[in-house]
mmCIF file of C-alpha atoms in Angstrom:
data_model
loop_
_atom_site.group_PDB
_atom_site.id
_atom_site.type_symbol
_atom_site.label_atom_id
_atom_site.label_comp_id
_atom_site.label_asym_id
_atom_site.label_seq_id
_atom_site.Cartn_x
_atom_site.Cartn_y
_atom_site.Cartn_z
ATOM 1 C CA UNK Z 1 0.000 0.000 0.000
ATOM 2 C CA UNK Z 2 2.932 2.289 0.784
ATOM 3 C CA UNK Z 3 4.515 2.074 -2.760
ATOM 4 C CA UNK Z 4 0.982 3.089 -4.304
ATOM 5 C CA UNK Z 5 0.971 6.149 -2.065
ATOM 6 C CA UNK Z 6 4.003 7.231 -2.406
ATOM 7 C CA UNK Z 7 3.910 6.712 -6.313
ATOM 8 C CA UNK Z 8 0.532 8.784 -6.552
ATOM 9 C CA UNK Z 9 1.825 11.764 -4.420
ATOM 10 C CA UNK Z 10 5.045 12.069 -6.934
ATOM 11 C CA UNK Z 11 2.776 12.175 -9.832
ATOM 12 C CA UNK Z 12 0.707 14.781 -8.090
ATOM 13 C CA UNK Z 13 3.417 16.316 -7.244
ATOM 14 C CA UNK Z 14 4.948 16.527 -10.509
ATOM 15 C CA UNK Z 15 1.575 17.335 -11.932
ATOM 16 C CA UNK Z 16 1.654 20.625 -9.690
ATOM 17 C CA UNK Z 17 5.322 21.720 -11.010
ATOM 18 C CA UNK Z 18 4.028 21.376 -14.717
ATOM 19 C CA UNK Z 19 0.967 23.409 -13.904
ATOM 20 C CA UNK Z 20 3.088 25.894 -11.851
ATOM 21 C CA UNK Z 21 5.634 26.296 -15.422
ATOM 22 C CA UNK Z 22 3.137 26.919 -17.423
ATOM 23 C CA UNK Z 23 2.294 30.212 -17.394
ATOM 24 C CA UNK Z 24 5.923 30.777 -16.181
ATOM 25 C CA UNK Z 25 6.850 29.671 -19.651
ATOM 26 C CA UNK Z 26 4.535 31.493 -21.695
ATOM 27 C CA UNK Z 27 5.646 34.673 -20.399
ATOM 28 C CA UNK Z 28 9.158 33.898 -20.973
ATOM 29 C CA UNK Z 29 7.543 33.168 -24.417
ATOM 30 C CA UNK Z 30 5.975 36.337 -24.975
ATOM 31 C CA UNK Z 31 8.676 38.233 -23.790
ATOM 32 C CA UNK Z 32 10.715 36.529 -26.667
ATOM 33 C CA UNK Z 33 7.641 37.036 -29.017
ATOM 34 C CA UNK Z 34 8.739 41.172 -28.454
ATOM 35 C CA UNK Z 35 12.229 40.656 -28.833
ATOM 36 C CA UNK Z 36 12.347 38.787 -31.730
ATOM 37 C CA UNK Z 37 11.608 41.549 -34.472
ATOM 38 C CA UNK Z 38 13.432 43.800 -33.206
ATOM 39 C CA UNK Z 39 16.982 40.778 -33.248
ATOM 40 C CA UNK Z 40 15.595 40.114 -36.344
ATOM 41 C CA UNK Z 41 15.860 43.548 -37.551
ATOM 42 C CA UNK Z 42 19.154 43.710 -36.005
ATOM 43 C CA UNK Z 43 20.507 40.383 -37.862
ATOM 44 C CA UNK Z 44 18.809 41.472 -41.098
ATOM 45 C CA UNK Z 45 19.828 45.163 -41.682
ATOM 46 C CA UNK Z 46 22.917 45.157 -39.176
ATOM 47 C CA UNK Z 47 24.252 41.468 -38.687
ATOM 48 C CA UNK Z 48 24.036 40.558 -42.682
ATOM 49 C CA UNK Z 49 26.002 43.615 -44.206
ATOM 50 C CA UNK Z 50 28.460 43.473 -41.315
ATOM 51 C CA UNK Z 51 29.334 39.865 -42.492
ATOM 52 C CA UNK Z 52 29.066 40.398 -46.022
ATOM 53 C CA UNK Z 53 31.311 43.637 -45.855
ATOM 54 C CA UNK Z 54 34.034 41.882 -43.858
ATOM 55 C CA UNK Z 55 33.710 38.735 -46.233
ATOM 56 C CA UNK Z 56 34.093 41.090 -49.338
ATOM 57 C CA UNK Z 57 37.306 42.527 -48.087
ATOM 58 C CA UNK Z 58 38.747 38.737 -48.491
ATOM 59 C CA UNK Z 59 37.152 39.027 -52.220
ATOM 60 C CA UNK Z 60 38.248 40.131 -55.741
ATOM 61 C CA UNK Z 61 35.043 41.677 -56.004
ATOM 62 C CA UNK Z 62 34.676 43.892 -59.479
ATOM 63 C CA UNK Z 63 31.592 44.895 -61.211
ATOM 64 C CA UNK Z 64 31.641 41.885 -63.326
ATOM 65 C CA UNK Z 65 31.203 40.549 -59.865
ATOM 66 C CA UNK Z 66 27.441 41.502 -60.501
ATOM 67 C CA UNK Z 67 27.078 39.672 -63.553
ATOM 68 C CA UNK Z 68 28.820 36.328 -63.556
ATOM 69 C CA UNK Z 69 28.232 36.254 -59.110
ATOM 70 C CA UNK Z 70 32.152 35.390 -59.416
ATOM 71 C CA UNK Z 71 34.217 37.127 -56.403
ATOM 72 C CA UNK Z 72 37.437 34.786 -56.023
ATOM 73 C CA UNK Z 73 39.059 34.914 -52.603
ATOM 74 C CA UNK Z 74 42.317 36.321 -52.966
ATOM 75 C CA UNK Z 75 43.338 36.652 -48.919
ATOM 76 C CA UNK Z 76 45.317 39.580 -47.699
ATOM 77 C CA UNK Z 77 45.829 41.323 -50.844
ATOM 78 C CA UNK Z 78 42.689 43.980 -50.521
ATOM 79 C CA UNK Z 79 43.877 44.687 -46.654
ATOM 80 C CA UNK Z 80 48.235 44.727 -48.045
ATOM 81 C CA UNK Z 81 47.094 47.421 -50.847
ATOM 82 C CA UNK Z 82 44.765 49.405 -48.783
ATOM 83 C CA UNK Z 83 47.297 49.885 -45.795
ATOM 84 C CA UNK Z 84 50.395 50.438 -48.401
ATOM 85 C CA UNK Z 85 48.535 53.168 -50.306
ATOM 86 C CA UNK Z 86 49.516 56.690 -48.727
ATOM 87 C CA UNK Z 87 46.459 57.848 -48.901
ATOM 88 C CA UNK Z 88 45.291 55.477 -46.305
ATOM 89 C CA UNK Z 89 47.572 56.920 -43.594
ATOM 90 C CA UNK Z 90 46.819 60.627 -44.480
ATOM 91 C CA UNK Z 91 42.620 59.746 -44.600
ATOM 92 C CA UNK Z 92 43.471 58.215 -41.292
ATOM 93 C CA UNK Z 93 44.990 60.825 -39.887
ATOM 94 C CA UNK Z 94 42.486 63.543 -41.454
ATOM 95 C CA UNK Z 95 39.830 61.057 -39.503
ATOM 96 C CA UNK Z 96 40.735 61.619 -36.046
ATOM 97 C CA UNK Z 97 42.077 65.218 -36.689
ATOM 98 C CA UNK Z 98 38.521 66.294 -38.178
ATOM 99 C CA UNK Z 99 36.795 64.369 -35.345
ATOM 100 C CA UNK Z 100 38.647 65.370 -32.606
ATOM 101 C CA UNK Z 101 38.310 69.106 -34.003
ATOM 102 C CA UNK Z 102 34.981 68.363 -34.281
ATOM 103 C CA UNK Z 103 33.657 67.265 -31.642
ATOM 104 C CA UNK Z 104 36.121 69.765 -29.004
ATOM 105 C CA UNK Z 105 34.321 72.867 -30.631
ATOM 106 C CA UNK Z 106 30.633 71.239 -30.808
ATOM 107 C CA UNK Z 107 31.159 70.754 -27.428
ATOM 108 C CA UNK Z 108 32.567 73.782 -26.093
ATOM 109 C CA UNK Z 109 30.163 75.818 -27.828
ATOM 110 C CA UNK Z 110 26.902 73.811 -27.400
ATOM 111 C CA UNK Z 111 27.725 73.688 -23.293
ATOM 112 C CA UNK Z 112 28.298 77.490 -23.517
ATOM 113 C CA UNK Z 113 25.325 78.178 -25.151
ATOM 114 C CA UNK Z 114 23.395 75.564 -22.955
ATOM 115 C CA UNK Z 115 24.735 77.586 -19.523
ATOM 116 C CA UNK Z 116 23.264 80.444 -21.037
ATOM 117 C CA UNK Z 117 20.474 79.534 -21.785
ATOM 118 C CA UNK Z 118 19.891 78.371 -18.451
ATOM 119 C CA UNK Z 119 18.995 81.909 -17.494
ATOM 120 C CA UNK Z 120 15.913 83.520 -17.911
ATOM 121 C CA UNK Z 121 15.323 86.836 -20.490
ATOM 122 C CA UNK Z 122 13.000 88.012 -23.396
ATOM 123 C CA UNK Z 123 13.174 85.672 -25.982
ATOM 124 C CA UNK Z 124 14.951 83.294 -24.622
ATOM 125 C CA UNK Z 125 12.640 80.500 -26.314
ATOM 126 C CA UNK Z 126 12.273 82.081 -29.941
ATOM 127 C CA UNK Z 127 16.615 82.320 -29.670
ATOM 128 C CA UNK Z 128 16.423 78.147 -28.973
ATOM 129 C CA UNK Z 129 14.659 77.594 -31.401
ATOM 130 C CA UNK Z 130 16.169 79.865 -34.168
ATOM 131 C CA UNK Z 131 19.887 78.361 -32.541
ATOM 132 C CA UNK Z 132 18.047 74.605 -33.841
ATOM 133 C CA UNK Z 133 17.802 75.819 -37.902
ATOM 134 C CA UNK Z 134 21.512 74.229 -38.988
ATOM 135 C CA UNK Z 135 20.498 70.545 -37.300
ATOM 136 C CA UNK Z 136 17.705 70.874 -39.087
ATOM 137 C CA UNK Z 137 18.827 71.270 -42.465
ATOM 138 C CA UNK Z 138 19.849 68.254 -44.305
ATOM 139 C CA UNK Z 139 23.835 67.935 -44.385
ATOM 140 C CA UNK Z 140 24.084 68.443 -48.183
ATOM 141 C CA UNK Z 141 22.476 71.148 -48.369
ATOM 142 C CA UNK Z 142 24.675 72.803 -45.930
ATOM 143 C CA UNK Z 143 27.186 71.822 -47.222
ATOM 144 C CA UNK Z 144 26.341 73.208 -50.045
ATOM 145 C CA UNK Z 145 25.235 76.673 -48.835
ATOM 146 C CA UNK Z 146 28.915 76.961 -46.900
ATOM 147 C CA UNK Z 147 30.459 76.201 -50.223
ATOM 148 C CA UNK Z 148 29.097 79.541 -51.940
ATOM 149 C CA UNK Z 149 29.712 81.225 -48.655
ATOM 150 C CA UNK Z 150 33.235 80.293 -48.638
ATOM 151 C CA UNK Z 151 34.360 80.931 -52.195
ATOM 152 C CA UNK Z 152 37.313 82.509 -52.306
ATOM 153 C CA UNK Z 153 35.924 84.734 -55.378
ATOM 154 C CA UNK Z 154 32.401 85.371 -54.813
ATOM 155 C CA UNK Z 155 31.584 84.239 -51.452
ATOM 156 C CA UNK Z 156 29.476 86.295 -48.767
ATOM 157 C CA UNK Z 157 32.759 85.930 -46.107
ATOM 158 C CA UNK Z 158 35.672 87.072 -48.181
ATOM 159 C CA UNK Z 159 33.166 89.890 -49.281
ATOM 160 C CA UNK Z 160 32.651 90.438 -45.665
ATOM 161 C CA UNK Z 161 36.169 90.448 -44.557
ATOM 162 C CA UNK Z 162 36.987 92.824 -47.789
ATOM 163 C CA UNK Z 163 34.037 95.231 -46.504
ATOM 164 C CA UNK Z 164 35.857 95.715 -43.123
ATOM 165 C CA UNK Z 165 39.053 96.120 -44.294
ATOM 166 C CA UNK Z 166 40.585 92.414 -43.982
ATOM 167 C CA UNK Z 167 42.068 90.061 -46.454
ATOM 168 C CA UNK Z 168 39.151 89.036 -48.457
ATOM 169 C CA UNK Z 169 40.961 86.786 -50.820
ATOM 170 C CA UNK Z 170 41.129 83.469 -48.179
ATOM 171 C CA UNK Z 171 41.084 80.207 -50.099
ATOM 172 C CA UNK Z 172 39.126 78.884 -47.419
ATOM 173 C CA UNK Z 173 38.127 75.269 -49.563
ATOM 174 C CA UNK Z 174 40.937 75.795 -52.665
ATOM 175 C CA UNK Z 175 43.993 75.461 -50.386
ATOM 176 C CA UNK Z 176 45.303 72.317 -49.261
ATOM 177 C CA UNK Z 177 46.220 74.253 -45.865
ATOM 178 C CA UNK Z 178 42.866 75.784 -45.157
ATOM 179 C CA UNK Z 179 40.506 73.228 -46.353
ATOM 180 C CA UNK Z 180 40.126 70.851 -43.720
ATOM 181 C CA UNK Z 181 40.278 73.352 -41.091
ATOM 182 C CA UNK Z 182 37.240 74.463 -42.963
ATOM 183 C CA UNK Z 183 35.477 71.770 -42.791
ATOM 184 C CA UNK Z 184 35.824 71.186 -39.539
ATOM 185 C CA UNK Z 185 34.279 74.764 -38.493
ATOM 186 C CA UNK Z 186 31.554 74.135 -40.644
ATOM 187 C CA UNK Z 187 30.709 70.567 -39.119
ATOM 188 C CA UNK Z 188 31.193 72.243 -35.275
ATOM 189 C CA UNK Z 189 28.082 74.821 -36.857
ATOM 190 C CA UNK Z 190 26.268 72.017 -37.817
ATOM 191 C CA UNK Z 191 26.813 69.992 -34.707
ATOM 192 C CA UNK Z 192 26.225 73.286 -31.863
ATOM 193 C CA UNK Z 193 22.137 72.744 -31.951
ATOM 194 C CA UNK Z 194 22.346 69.001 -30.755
ATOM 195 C CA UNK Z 195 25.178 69.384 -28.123
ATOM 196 C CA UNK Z 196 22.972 72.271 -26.901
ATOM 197 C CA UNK Z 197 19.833 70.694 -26.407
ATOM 198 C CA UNK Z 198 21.097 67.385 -24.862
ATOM 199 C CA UNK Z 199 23.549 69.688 -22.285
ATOM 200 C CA UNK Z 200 20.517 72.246 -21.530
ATOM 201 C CA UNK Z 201 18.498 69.430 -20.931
ATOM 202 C CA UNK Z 202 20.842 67.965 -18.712
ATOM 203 C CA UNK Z 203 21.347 71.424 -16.522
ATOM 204 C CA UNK Z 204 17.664 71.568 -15.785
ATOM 205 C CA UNK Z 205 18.543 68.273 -13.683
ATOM 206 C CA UNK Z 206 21.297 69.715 -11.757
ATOM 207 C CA UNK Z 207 19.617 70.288 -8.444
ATOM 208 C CA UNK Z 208 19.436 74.093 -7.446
ATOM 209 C CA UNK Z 209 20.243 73.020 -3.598
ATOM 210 C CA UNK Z 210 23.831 72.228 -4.710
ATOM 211 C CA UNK Z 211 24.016 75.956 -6.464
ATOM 212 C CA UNK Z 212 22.515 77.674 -3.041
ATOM 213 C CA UNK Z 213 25.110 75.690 -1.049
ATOM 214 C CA UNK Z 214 27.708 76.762 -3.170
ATOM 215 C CA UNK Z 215 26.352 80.400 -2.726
ATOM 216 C CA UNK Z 216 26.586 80.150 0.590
ATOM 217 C CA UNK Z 217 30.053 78.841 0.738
ATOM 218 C CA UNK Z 218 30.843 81.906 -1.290
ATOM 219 C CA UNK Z 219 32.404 80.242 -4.188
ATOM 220 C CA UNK Z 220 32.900 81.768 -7.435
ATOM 221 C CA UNK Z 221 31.096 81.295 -10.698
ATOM 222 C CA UNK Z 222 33.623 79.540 -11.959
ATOM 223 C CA UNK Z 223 34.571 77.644 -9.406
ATOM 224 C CA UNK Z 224 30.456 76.284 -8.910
ATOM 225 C CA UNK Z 225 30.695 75.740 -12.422
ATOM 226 C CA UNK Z 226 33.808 73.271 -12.000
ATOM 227 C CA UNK Z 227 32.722 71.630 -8.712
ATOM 228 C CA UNK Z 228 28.784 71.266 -9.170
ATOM 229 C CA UNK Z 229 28.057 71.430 -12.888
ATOM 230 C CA UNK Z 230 30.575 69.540 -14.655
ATOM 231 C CA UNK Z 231 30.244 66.468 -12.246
ATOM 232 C CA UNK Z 232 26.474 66.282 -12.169
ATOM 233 C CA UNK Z 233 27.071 66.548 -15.453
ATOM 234 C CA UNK Z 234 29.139 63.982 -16.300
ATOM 235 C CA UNK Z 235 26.576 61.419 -17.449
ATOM 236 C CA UNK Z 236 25.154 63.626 -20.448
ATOM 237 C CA UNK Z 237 28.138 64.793 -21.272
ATOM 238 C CA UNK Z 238 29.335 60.947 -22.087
ATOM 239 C CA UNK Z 239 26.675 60.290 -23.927
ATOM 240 C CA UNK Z 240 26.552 63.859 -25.821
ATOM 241 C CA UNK Z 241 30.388 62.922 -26.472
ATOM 242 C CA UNK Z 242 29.610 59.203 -27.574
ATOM 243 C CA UNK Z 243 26.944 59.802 -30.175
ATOM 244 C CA UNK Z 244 29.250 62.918 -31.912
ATOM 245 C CA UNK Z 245 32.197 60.776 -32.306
ATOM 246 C CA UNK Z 246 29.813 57.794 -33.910
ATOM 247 C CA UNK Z 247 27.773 60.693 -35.902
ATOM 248 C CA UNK Z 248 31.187 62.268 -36.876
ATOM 249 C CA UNK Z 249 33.912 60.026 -37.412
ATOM 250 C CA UNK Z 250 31.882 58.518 -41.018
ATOM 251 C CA UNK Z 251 30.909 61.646 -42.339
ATOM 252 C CA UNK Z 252 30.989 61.748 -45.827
ATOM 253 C CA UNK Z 253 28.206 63.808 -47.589
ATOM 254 C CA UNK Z 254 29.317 67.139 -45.898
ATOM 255 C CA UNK Z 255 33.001 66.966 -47.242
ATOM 256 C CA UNK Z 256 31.385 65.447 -50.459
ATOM 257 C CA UNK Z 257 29.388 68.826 -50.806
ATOM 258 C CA UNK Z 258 31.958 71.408 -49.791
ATOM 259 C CA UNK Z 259 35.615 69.816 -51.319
ATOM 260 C CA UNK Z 260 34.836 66.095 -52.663
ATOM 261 C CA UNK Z 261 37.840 65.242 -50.648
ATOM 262 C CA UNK Z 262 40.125 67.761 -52.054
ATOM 263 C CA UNK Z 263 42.097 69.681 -52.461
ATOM 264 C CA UNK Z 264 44.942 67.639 -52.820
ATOM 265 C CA UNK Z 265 43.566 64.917 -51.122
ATOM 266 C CA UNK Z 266 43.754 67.255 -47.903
ATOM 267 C CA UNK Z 267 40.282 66.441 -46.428
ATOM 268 C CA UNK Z 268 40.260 63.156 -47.641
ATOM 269 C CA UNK Z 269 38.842 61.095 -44.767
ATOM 270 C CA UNK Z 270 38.238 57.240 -44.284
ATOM 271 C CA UNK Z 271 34.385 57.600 -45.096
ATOM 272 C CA UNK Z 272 35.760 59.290 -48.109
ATOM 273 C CA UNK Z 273 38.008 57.251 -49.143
ATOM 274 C CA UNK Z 274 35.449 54.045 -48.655
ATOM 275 C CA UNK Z 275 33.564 55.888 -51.214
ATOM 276 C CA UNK Z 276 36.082 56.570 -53.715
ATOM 277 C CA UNK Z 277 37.246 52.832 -53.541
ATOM 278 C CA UNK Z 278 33.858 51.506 -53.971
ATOM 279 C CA UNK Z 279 31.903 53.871 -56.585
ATOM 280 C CA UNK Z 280 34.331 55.968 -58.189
ATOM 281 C CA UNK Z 281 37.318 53.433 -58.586
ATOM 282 C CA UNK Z 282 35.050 50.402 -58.487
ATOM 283 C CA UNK Z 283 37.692 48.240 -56.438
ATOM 284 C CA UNK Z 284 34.764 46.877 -54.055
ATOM 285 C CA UNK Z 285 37.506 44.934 -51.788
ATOM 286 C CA UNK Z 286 39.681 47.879 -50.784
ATOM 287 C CA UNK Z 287 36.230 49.978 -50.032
ATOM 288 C CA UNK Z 288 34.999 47.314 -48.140
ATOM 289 C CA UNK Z 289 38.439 47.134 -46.043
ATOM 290 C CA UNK Z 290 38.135 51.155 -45.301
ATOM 291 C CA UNK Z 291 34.554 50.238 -44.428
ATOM 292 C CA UNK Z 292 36.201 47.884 -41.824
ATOM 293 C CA UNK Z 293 38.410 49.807 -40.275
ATOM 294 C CA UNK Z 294 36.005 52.761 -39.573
ATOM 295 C CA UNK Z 295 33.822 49.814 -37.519
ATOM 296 C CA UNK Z 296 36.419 48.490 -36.054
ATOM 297 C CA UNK Z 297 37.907 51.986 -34.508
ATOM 298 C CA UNK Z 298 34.092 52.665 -33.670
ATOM 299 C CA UNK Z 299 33.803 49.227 -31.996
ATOM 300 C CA UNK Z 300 37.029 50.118 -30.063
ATOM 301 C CA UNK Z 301 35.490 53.618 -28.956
ATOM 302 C CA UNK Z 302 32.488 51.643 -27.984
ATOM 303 C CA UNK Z 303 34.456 48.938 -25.940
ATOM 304 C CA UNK Z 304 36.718 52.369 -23.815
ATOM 305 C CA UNK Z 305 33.406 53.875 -23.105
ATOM 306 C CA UNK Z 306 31.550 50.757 -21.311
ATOM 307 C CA UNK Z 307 34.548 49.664 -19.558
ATOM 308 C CA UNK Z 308 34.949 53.807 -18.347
ATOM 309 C CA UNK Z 309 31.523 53.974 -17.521
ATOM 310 C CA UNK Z 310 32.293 50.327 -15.760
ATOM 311 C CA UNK Z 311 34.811 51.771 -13.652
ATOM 312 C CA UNK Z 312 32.943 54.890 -12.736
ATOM 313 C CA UNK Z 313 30.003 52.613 -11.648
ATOM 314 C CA UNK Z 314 32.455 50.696 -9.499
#
């Protein structure tokens, strides 16, 4: 009689735990049923071109390539050509200079501009606003408008500078010296509006008991500024810092629109340069191995920034 028991109250038992799982797994099932567009999404339109760009850069891939759906593997030689060419170490280089210029004055500016905004005068909403026009306007297009204003013959700034009694005659996009510096201003113009709005948003968070404290402590502007902005800070300004350099370091329609890389290759940049591999020169492999290095030094950024904000968790 005892086994009979026994083997009922397992089966019971077992009965209960089954019962128990089940909605227990349906949740965990419609939980996946939300996450699996967006992976697939991710494996369709990010996963797929990430592995076919890195397996083209193995590839003699031409534009017969589209034809006969031949692409021999021919090893290191796309990745040997692309990092013996010259012109990969000066886009390189023109890369991290034009970032780094970049984002420094985007940033400066847009956090000056956010601390002043901070306080209240007339207008201080319609000036916002107006301040948002250049992130508004599609990147070609101001690239394009800068181009006519920076002509060295008939542009509005020489004839500015020539109305006040400067040297109007500043080959601001012809010369290989002033070009990229150029771009670079123009790109900090475009960038201001967004580096504004994230860092304004992010002062309205700063609690004002910190600033009365200060007050009362009788430190200076400045040195409230240093001691209670800038650390409370510190969260927006990473991610207002990440999100430039991965908007900024593959720009390629602005410098398309004001100098097509020029001149003299002096604001040639990688995103550039992936472009004049692929469509202009039609060497698909070497485009595709420019391609790859851009990701990879944005996977690197990505890999410093979660191990810093790591650490500053810690």
């Amino acid at each position: 009689m005892t086994t009979p028991t026994v083997t009922a109250r397992g089966a019971a038992s077992a009965a209960g735990l089954s019962a128990a799982a089940r909605p227990r797994y349906r949740r965990r099932l419609a939980q996946w049923g939300f996450v699996a567009p967006a992976v697939l999404f991710m494996l369709l339109f990010f996963g797929y071109p990430l592995v076919r760009n890195v397996v083209m850069s193995f590839q003699h891939y031409t534009p017969k390539t589209f034809f006969s759906g031949e692409a021999p593997l021919n090893g290191f030689d796309n990745w040997s050509a692309v990092f013996r060419d010259a012109l990969f170490g000066k886009a390189l280089w023109h890369t991290l200079v034009f970032t780094a210029g970049s984002l420094l004055g985007q940033f400066c500016a847009g956090l000056a501009l956010a601390v002043f905004f901070t306080r209240r005068f007339p207008l201080n909403g319609v000036l916002r606003s107006l301040i948002l026009l250049p992130w508004l306007v599609p990147m070609v297009v101001s690239g394009i408008v800068w181009r006519r204003i920076l002509d060295q013959d008939t542009g509005v700034l020489n004839s500015f500078l020539d109305t006040i009694g400067l040297d109007g005659h500043t080959p601001w996009l012809t010369s290989p010296h002033m070009a990229l510096l150029s771009v670079i201003l123009v790109n900090i113009w475009i960038g201001i509006p967004f580096n504004m709005v994230i860092l304004y948003g992010g002062l309205q968070e700063v609690p004002r008991e910190l600033y009365e404290a200060a007050a009362l402590d009788g430190a200076s502007a400045w040195r409230t500024f240093r001691s209670v902005t800038l650390p409370t800070l510190r969260p927006v300004i990473t991610v207002v810092l990440v999100l430039g350099f991965m908007s900024t370091v593959k720009i390629l329609d602005l410098i398309l629109a004001l100098t097509d890389g020029g001149p003299a290759d002096a604001t040639q940049t990688l995103g550039t340069l992936t472009y004049q591999n692929s469509f202009v020169r039609l060497d698909f492999g070497a485009g595709a191995v420019v391609g790859n290095v851009l990701i990879l030094i944005s996977a690197v950024f990505a890999v410093l920034y979660l191990r810093a904000n790591r650490t500053e968790g810690k």
